[in-house]
């Protein structure tokens, strides 16, 4: 997505195209996506890295069925949720900066990720950095939650990784995909543009094609679900979009493997374990898609998504975002939501995103300037 690409995000800003019911449904799906992803992250974090046998030894044959402590508390999230919040922050600020004539969302998202990198290297927010916005002043985000090397090196300097010159070109992990749900919430964009933006932003830290294409595929799945489409139809759309992309075959094969597993009978932890075994981005995506396809309820889908020997936190985060986008926030288990770390922040930024995308023209633009909004999301 070059600076001169002409991508304007049709339908993502301005209240005129949104009716009240549509706005309320959109906000529920935004909240559901962000909270659902965080719940899956929190449910899987305590058992990420455990083989299935070890997980069952520690938690019983059914595995993890409720939130258990990680990082010293129940409901704690990993860096995947932290980065997802900064993705949202970057997308809102891209819309705000558009008033200045600057329109290059990958750069705005990259600046947001650099703000996240600061939280991993400092004790707390620096009130002197006025252009950081409100999210970077949330003290709980300064907890370091096992970020993988590719994230720290990808955002360790200000160079923007691109598809032509990606950061960490051998990195195939899922950490770029797990932060990419917000791209799918750009419901006024065409799916191919959502894919392109997610892919470009993923390459800023994860430069292997299977990693950044998995991130793009995931964003398109969320996009379809947020628009009320079925997950089956969404997967077929993704397969069609991937077909023209170099290096797509491992991602395509993984998604087709997930679809095949659905037809093999009742849901089983063994099938998720098989799908997630390689611990790559495409393996995590396949396991998440399977979990969301075979379970009608969010609680069951999340439990299935984390009880295996793969990257439980990543699969849980991906599946949770899919289920949240599909069903909305009221379908999420309330007892889990109540204990979720950072819940007030997640809700606040979800509502800000929904407001920006539905009523942005009333907040900023030619002749309009809400100073409170510009303090929250500076143009600098």
Tab-separated table of C-alpha atoms in Angstrom:
chain	number	residue	atom	x	y	z
A	1	UNK	CA	0.000	0.000	0.000
A	2	UNK	CA	1.983	2.946	-1.236
A	3	UNK	CA	1.389	6.497	-0.094
A	4	UNK	CA	-0.126	7.246	-3.462
A	5	UNK	CA	-2.377	4.211	-3.617
A	6	UNK	CA	-5.566	6.246	-3.338
A	7	UNK	CA	-7.008	3.952	-0.676
A	8	UNK	CA	-9.484	6.050	1.227
A	9	UNK	CA	-11.370	3.489	3.274
A	10	UNK	CA	-14.801	4.118	1.723
A	11	UNK	CA	-17.570	3.993	4.272
A	12	UNK	CA	-15.313	3.968	7.314
A	13	UNK	CA	-15.957	7.505	8.446
A	14	UNK	CA	-18.938	9.789	8.618
A	15	UNK	CA	-22.307	9.185	10.224
A	16	UNK	CA	-24.346	9.614	7.053
A	17	UNK	CA	-24.012	6.026	5.870
A	18	UNK	CA	-24.772	4.453	9.249
A	19	UNK	CA	-28.181	3.932	10.778
A	20	UNK	CA	-28.531	3.658	14.546
A	21	UNK	CA	-29.045	-0.120	14.472
A	22	UNK	CA	-26.015	-0.590	12.230
A	23	UNK	CA	-23.892	1.530	14.560
A	24	UNK	CA	-24.950	-0.498	17.590
A	25	UNK	CA	-24.313	-3.813	15.832
A	26	UNK	CA	-20.918	-2.604	14.636
A	27	UNK	CA	-19.902	-1.507	18.129
A	28	UNK	CA	-20.959	-4.891	19.533
A	29	UNK	CA	-18.839	-6.691	16.949
A	30	UNK	CA	-15.847	-4.419	17.569
A	31	UNK	CA	-16.136	-5.020	21.305
A	32	UNK	CA	-16.659	-8.729	20.711
A	33	UNK	CA	-13.581	-8.967	18.496
A	34	UNK	CA	-11.240	-7.200	20.901
A	35	UNK	CA	-12.600	-8.760	24.090
A	36	UNK	CA	-12.876	-12.200	22.487
A	37	UNK	CA	-9.281	-12.105	21.288
A	38	UNK	CA	-8.102	-11.025	24.730
A	39	UNK	CA	-10.111	-13.784	26.442
A	40	UNK	CA	-8.579	-16.439	24.195
A	41	UNK	CA	-5.156	-14.975	24.868
A	42	UNK	CA	-5.738	-15.025	28.628
A	43	UNK	CA	-7.200	-18.545	28.632
A	44	UNK	CA	-4.293	-19.948	26.635
A	45	UNK	CA	-1.443	-18.011	28.246
A	46	UNK	CA	-0.975	-20.288	31.294
A	47	UNK	CA	-0.601	-23.408	29.140
A	48	UNK	CA	1.219	-22.076	26.084
A	49	UNK	CA	4.164	-24.345	25.446
A	50	UNK	CA	2.775	-27.383	27.275
A	51	UNK	CA	2.359	-30.629	25.345
A	52	UNK	CA	-1.201	-31.989	25.407
A	53	UNK	CA	-0.288	-34.798	27.835
A	54	UNK	CA	1.419	-32.369	30.200
A	55	UNK	CA	-1.517	-30.001	29.984
A	56	UNK	CA	-3.919	-32.787	30.948
A	57	UNK	CA	-1.674	-33.876	33.790
A	58	UNK	CA	-1.717	-30.336	35.173
A	59	UNK	CA	-5.390	-29.504	34.576
A	60	UNK	CA	-7.267	-32.796	34.161
A	61	UNK	CA	-8.433	-34.678	31.081
A	62	UNK	CA	-10.631	-31.779	29.982
A	63	UNK	CA	-7.690	-29.412	30.190
A	64	UNK	CA	-8.209	-25.734	30.967
A	65	UNK	CA	-11.933	-25.047	31.322
A	66	UNK	CA	-11.722	-21.737	33.195
A	67	UNK	CA	-9.292	-18.857	33.605
A	68	UNK	CA	-6.240	-19.889	35.600
A	69	UNK	CA	-3.380	-17.674	36.802
A	70	UNK	CA	-0.623	-16.448	34.520
A	71	UNK	CA	1.816	-13.630	35.298
A	72	UNK	CA	0.510	-13.634	38.853
A	73	UNK	CA	-3.230	-13.240	38.237
A	74	UNK	CA	-6.263	-14.757	36.541
A	75	UNK	CA	-7.224	-13.212	33.237
A	76	UNK	CA	-3.758	-11.874	32.424
A	77	UNK	CA	-3.062	-11.235	28.738
A	78	UNK	CA	0.116	-11.494	26.688
A	79	UNK	CA	1.839	-9.096	24.327
A	80	UNK	CA	-0.636	-10.226	21.618
A	81	UNK	CA	-3.419	-8.249	23.289
A	82	UNK	CA	-1.097	-5.321	23.988
A	83	UNK	CA	-0.168	-5.089	20.308
A	84	UNK	CA	-3.767	-5.482	19.189
A	85	UNK	CA	-4.641	-2.376	21.217
A	86	UNK	CA	-1.833	-0.457	19.542
A	87	UNK	CA	-3.068	-1.631	16.133
A	88	UNK	CA	-6.422	-0.025	16.915
A	89	UNK	CA	-4.669	3.126	18.105
A	90	UNK	CA	-2.701	3.319	14.861
A	91	UNK	CA	-5.789	2.878	12.698
A	92	UNK	CA	-7.690	5.621	14.518
A	93	UNK	CA	-4.743	7.973	14.200
A	94	UNK	CA	-4.443	7.166	10.494
A	95	UNK	CA	-7.999	8.441	10.053
A	96	UNK	CA	-7.279	11.560	12.090
A	97	UNK	CA	-4.045	12.312	10.225
A	98	UNK	CA	-5.876	11.987	6.929
A	99	UNK	CA	-7.218	15.518	7.528
A	100	UNK	CA	-3.669	16.822	7.095
A	101	UNK	CA	-3.357	15.210	3.659
A	102	UNK	CA	-1.109	12.449	5.017
A	103	UNK	CA	-2.594	9.046	4.188
A	104	UNK	CA	-0.388	6.029	4.640
A	105	UNK	CA	-1.943	3.697	7.244
A	106	UNK	CA	1.050	1.294	7.396
A	107	UNK	CA	3.202	4.176	8.645
A	108	UNK	CA	0.650	5.206	11.272
A	109	UNK	CA	0.309	1.615	12.494
A	110	UNK	CA	4.098	1.306	12.539
A	111	UNK	CA	4.369	4.404	14.718
A	112	UNK	CA	1.838	2.806	17.068
A	113	UNK	CA	3.965	-0.345	17.268
A	114	UNK	CA	6.999	1.775	18.092
A	115	UNK	CA	4.984	3.230	20.973
A	116	UNK	CA	4.339	-0.329	22.137
A	117	UNK	CA	8.080	-1.042	21.942
A	118	UNK	CA	8.655	1.843	24.363
A	119	UNK	CA	6.378	0.130	26.897
A	120	UNK	CA	8.654	-2.904	26.782
A	121	UNK	CA	11.755	-0.906	27.695
A	122	UNK	CA	10.547	1.673	30.222
A	123	UNK	CA	9.033	1.432	33.696
A	124	UNK	CA	5.997	3.545	32.923
A	125	UNK	CA	4.567	6.351	30.798
A	126	UNK	CA	6.461	9.585	30.248
A	127	UNK	CA	3.981	12.438	30.576
A	128	UNK	CA	6.334	14.697	28.617
A	129	UNK	CA	5.575	12.821	25.366
A	130	UNK	CA	2.338	14.607	24.547
A	131	UNK	CA	2.066	13.103	21.050
A	132	UNK	CA	1.895	9.552	22.406
A	133	UNK	CA	-1.870	9.805	23.047
A	134	UNK	CA	-3.851	8.251	25.863
A	135	UNK	CA	-3.187	4.562	25.224
A	136	UNK	CA	0.554	4.874	25.795
A	137	UNK	CA	-0.219	6.331	29.238
A	138	UNK	CA	-2.014	3.173	30.410
A	139	UNK	CA	0.356	1.874	33.067
A	140	UNK	CA	-0.742	-1.767	32.903
A	141	UNK	CA	0.534	-1.973	29.327
A	142	UNK	CA	4.104	-1.538	30.545
A	143	UNK	CA	4.161	-5.104	31.857
A	144	UNK	CA	6.469	-7.213	29.692
A	145	UNK	CA	4.614	-10.359	28.654
A	146	UNK	CA	7.138	-12.565	26.896
A	147	UNK	CA	7.355	-10.780	23.532
A	148	UNK	CA	9.163	-12.931	21.016
A	149	UNK	CA	12.457	-11.852	19.525
A	150	UNK	CA	10.903	-10.951	16.161
A	151	UNK	CA	8.700	-8.327	17.808
A	152	UNK	CA	11.510	-6.724	19.763
A	153	UNK	CA	13.851	-6.656	16.771
A	154	UNK	CA	11.115	-5.669	14.333
A	155	UNK	CA	10.225	-2.606	16.392
A	156	UNK	CA	13.665	-2.052	17.900
A	157	UNK	CA	14.444	0.774	15.478
A	158	UNK	CA	12.434	3.170	13.357
A	159	UNK	CA	13.031	1.479	9.996
A	160	UNK	CA	9.723	0.495	8.428
A	161	UNK	CA	9.713	-3.090	7.223
A	162	UNK	CA	8.006	-3.480	3.847
A	163	UNK	CA	7.085	-6.345	1.555
A	164	UNK	CA	10.104	-5.453	-0.568
A	165	UNK	CA	12.410	-5.250	2.472
A	166	UNK	CA	10.631	-7.016	5.358
A	167	UNK	CA	11.927	-7.294	8.888
A	168	UNK	CA	12.890	-10.829	9.986
A	169	UNK	CA	12.322	-12.510	6.585
A	170	UNK	CA	12.676	-16.028	8.037
A	171	UNK	CA	10.171	-15.518	10.870
A	172	UNK	CA	7.046	-17.737	10.574
A	173	UNK	CA	5.472	-17.290	14.015
A	174	UNK	CA	1.922	-16.177	14.749
A	175	UNK	CA	2.624	-12.903	16.580
A	176	UNK	CA	1.909	-10.734	13.541
A	177	UNK	CA	-1.407	-12.501	12.951
A	178	UNK	CA	-2.573	-12.216	16.560
A	179	UNK	CA	-2.374	-8.403	16.424
A	180	UNK	CA	-4.204	-8.128	13.085
A	181	UNK	CA	-7.913	-8.478	13.959
A	182	UNK	CA	-8.474	-4.680	13.933
A	183	UNK	CA	-7.713	-4.480	10.214
A	184	UNK	CA	-10.751	-6.671	9.653
A	185	UNK	CA	-12.921	-4.146	11.489
A	186	UNK	CA	-12.461	-1.686	8.624
A	187	UNK	CA	-15.821	-2.889	7.345
A	188	UNK	CA	-16.156	-0.149	4.719
A	189	UNK	CA	-13.019	-1.333	2.928
A	190	UNK	CA	-12.953	-3.960	0.208
A	191	UNK	CA	-11.554	-7.329	1.365
A	192	UNK	CA	-8.509	-7.147	-0.903
A	193	UNK	CA	-7.532	-3.799	0.642
A	194	UNK	CA	-7.929	-5.215	4.149
A	195	UNK	CA	-5.675	-8.100	3.116
A	196	UNK	CA	-3.075	-5.737	1.690
A	197	UNK	CA	-2.961	-3.476	4.738
A	198	UNK	CA	-2.693	-6.400	7.162
A	199	UNK	CA	0.036	-8.015	5.065
A	200	UNK	CA	2.079	-4.821	4.880
A	201	UNK	CA	1.821	-4.215	8.610
A	202	UNK	CA	2.692	-7.835	9.428
A	203	UNK	CA	5.881	-7.580	7.350
A	204	UNK	CA	7.077	-4.903	9.758
A	205	UNK	CA	8.115	-7.698	12.134
A	206	UNK	CA	7.399	-11.053	10.442
A	207	UNK	CA	8.808	-11.140	6.939
A	208	UNK	CA	8.180	-14.738	5.899
A	209	UNK	CA	5.299	-14.992	3.383
A	210	UNK	CA	3.419	-17.575	5.430
A	211	UNK	CA	3.502	-15.280	8.468
A	212	UNK	CA	2.307	-12.122	6.766
A	213	UNK	CA	-0.197	-13.929	4.534
A	214	UNK	CA	-1.650	-15.654	7.602
A	215	UNK	CA	-2.088	-12.225	9.166
A	216	UNK	CA	-3.819	-10.972	6.035
A	217	UNK	CA	-6.034	-14.046	5.810
A	218	UNK	CA	-7.056	-13.657	9.452
A	219	UNK	CA	-7.943	-9.988	8.949
A	220	UNK	CA	-10.173	-10.868	5.976
A	221	UNK	CA	-11.936	-13.536	8.031
A	222	UNK	CA	-12.689	-10.977	10.759
A	223	UNK	CA	-13.806	-8.514	8.081
A	224	UNK	CA	-16.350	-10.950	6.657
A	225	UNK	CA	-17.674	-11.914	10.094
A	226	UNK	CA	-17.969	-8.281	11.182
A	227	UNK	CA	-20.112	-7.719	8.092
A	228	UNK	CA	-22.428	-10.566	9.099
A	229	UNK	CA	-21.149	-13.278	6.752
A	230	UNK	CA	-20.645	-16.903	7.758
A	231	UNK	CA	-17.223	-18.284	8.612
A	232	UNK	CA	-17.547	-20.938	5.896
A	233	UNK	CA	-18.113	-18.252	3.263
A	234	UNK	CA	-15.307	-16.167	4.741
A	235	UNK	CA	-12.790	-19.008	4.416
A	236	UNK	CA	-13.734	-19.535	0.777
A	237	UNK	CA	-13.253	-15.831	0.109
A	238	UNK	CA	-9.851	-15.914	1.745
A	239	UNK	CA	-8.774	-18.898	-0.329
A	240	UNK	CA	-9.731	-17.008	-3.472
A	241	UNK	CA	-7.794	-13.904	-2.439
A	242	UNK	CA	-4.728	-15.903	-1.437
A	243	UNK	CA	-4.559	-17.764	-4.737
A	244	UNK	CA	-2.839	-14.855	-6.512
A	245	UNK	CA	-0.266	-14.227	-3.773
A	246	UNK	CA	3.275	-15.620	-4.061
A	247	UNK	CA	4.060	-18.034	-1.252
A	248	UNK	CA	0.413	-18.673	-0.378
A	249	UNK	CA	0.400	-22.473	-0.643
A	250	UNK	CA	1.266	-23.345	2.989
A	251	UNK	CA	-1.461	-20.990	4.234
A	252	UNK	CA	-3.956	-22.311	1.701
A	253	UNK	CA	-3.094	-25.897	2.608
A	254	UNK	CA	-3.490	-25.186	6.327
A	255	UNK	CA	-6.938	-23.630	5.861
A	256	UNK	CA	-8.051	-26.497	3.639
A	257	UNK	CA	-6.757	-28.928	6.255
A	258	UNK	CA	-8.916	-27.149	8.836
A	259	UNK	CA	-11.981	-27.462	6.603
A	260	UNK	CA	-11.251	-31.144	6.117
A	261	UNK	CA	-10.957	-31.679	9.869
A	262	UNK	CA	-14.448	-30.242	10.365
A	263	UNK	CA	-15.861	-33.106	8.302
A	264	UNK	CA	-14.157	-35.775	10.418
A	265	UNK	CA	-16.741	-35.941	13.192
A	266	UNK	CA	-17.223	-34.403	16.611
A	267	UNK	CA	-14.796	-31.704	17.795
A	268	UNK	CA	-11.691	-33.101	19.438
A	269	UNK	CA	-8.574	-31.771	21.126
A	270	UNK	CA	-6.579	-34.266	19.095
A	271	UNK	CA	-7.556	-32.579	15.837
A	272	UNK	CA	-6.650	-29.161	17.187
A	273	UNK	CA	-3.356	-30.603	18.421
A	274	UNK	CA	-2.625	-31.917	14.934
A	275	UNK	CA	-3.548	-28.652	13.217
A	276	UNK	CA	-1.488	-26.511	15.607
A	277	UNK	CA	1.509	-28.850	15.876
A	278	UNK	CA	3.967	-26.921	13.698
A	279	UNK	CA	3.692	-23.727	15.784
A	280	UNK	CA	3.730	-21.524	12.697
A	281	UNK	CA	1.345	-18.700	11.863
A	282	UNK	CA	-0.586	-20.798	9.367
A	283	UNK	CA	-0.869	-23.687	11.862
A	284	UNK	CA	-2.266	-21.373	14.550
A	285	UNK	CA	-4.711	-19.875	12.052
A	286	UNK	CA	-5.917	-23.313	10.924
A	287	UNK	CA	-6.466	-24.472	14.519
A	288	UNK	CA	-8.364	-21.263	15.325
A	289	UNK	CA	-10.594	-21.559	12.264
A	290	UNK	CA	-11.371	-25.183	13.105
A	291	UNK	CA	-12.236	-24.277	16.715
A	292	UNK	CA	-14.555	-21.473	15.611
A	293	UNK	CA	-16.218	-23.596	12.937
A	294	UNK	CA	-17.062	-26.637	15.050
A	295	UNK	CA	-18.290	-24.882	18.217
A	296	UNK	CA	-21.461	-22.830	18.173
A	297	UNK	CA	-20.826	-21.236	21.566
A	298	UNK	CA	-17.913	-18.996	22.458
A	299	UNK	CA	-16.993	-20.774	25.697
A	300	UNK	CA	-16.725	-24.158	23.971
A	301	UNK	CA	-14.785	-22.708	21.050
A	302	UNK	CA	-12.258	-21.020	23.306
A	303	UNK	CA	-11.750	-24.129	25.423
A	304	UNK	CA	-11.133	-26.165	22.293
A	305	UNK	CA	-8.747	-23.519	20.950
A	306	UNK	CA	-6.365	-23.599	23.914
A	307	UNK	CA	-6.226	-27.254	24.962
A	308	UNK	CA	-3.499	-28.654	22.728
A	309	UNK	CA	0.268	-28.795	22.448
A	310	UNK	CA	0.644	-25.872	20.056
A	311	UNK	CA	0.789	-22.151	20.797
A	312	UNK	CA	-2.299	-22.061	23.015
A	313	UNK	CA	-2.275	-18.305	23.591
A	314	UNK	CA	-1.988	-17.514	19.865
A	315	UNK	CA	-4.663	-19.997	18.783
A	316	UNK	CA	-6.915	-18.812	21.604
A	317	UNK	CA	-6.463	-15.158	20.624
A	318	UNK	CA	-7.214	-15.857	16.944
A	319	UNK	CA	-10.242	-18.037	17.696
A	320	UNK	CA	-11.561	-15.576	20.277
A	321	UNK	CA	-11.452	-12.693	17.828
A	322	UNK	CA	-13.255	-14.763	15.187
A	323	UNK	CA	-15.956	-15.838	17.636
A	324	UNK	CA	-16.323	-12.309	19.002
A	325	UNK	CA	-16.664	-10.807	15.528
A	326	UNK	CA	-19.199	-13.486	14.656
A	327	UNK	CA	-21.415	-13.265	17.734
A	328	UNK	CA	-20.761	-9.844	19.288
A	329	UNK	CA	-19.835	-8.933	22.840
A	330	UNK	CA	-22.962	-10.261	24.580
A	331	UNK	CA	-22.097	-13.839	23.565
A	332	UNK	CA	-18.820	-13.751	25.511
A	333	UNK	CA	-18.747	-15.550	28.891
A	334	UNK	CA	-19.467	-12.733	31.367
A	335	UNK	CA	-17.597	-14.342	34.266
A	336	UNK	CA	-14.445	-14.412	32.124
A	337	UNK	CA	-14.916	-10.880	30.835
A	338	UNK	CA	-15.281	-9.649	34.418
A	339	UNK	CA	-11.789	-10.927	35.307
A	340	UNK	CA	-10.044	-9.920	32.083
A	341	UNK	CA	-6.949	-7.805	32.554
A	342	UNK	CA	-7.273	-4.409	30.896
A	343	UNK	CA	-11.007	-4.728	30.287
A	344	UNK	CA	-11.709	-0.997	30.795
A	345	UNK	CA	-8.997	-0.103	28.275
A	346	UNK	CA	-10.247	-2.655	25.756
A	347	UNK	CA	-13.797	-1.339	25.996
A	348	UNK	CA	-12.679	2.279	25.807
A	349	UNK	CA	-10.602	1.869	22.681
A	350	UNK	CA	-13.222	-0.393	21.077
A	351	UNK	CA	-15.834	2.328	21.520
A	352	UNK	CA	-13.404	4.979	20.272
A	353	UNK	CA	-12.756	2.913	17.151
A	354	UNK	CA	-16.475	2.442	16.529
A	355	UNK	CA	-17.056	6.171	17.018
A	356	UNK	CA	-14.226	7.136	14.672
A	357	UNK	CA	-15.365	4.771	11.952
A	358	UNK	CA	-19.022	5.791	12.138
A	359	UNK	CA	-18.848	9.451	13.154
A	360	UNK	CA	-15.313	10.593	12.419
A	361	UNK	CA	-16.465	13.456	10.242
A	362	UNK	CA	-18.181	15.009	13.253
A	363	UNK	CA	-15.003	14.744	15.347
A	364	UNK	CA	-12.388	16.179	13.003
A	365	UNK	CA	-12.070	17.458	9.486
A	366	UNK	CA	-12.409	20.718	7.556
A	367	UNK	CA	-13.977	23.236	9.904
A	368	UNK	CA	-14.455	20.620	12.666
A	369	UNK	CA	-12.058	19.888	15.494
A	370	UNK	CA	-12.870	18.174	18.757
A	371	UNK	CA	-9.878	19.159	20.873
A	372	UNK	CA	-10.542	16.313	23.282
A	373	UNK	CA	-10.353	13.802	20.429
A	374	UNK	CA	-7.137	15.314	19.083
A	375	UNK	CA	-5.560	15.073	22.538
A	376	UNK	CA	-6.501	11.383	22.638
A	377	UNK	CA	-5.348	10.760	19.065
A	378	UNK	CA	-2.821	13.448	18.104
A	379	UNK	CA	-2.101	14.156	14.448
A	380	UNK	CA	1.622	14.231	15.070
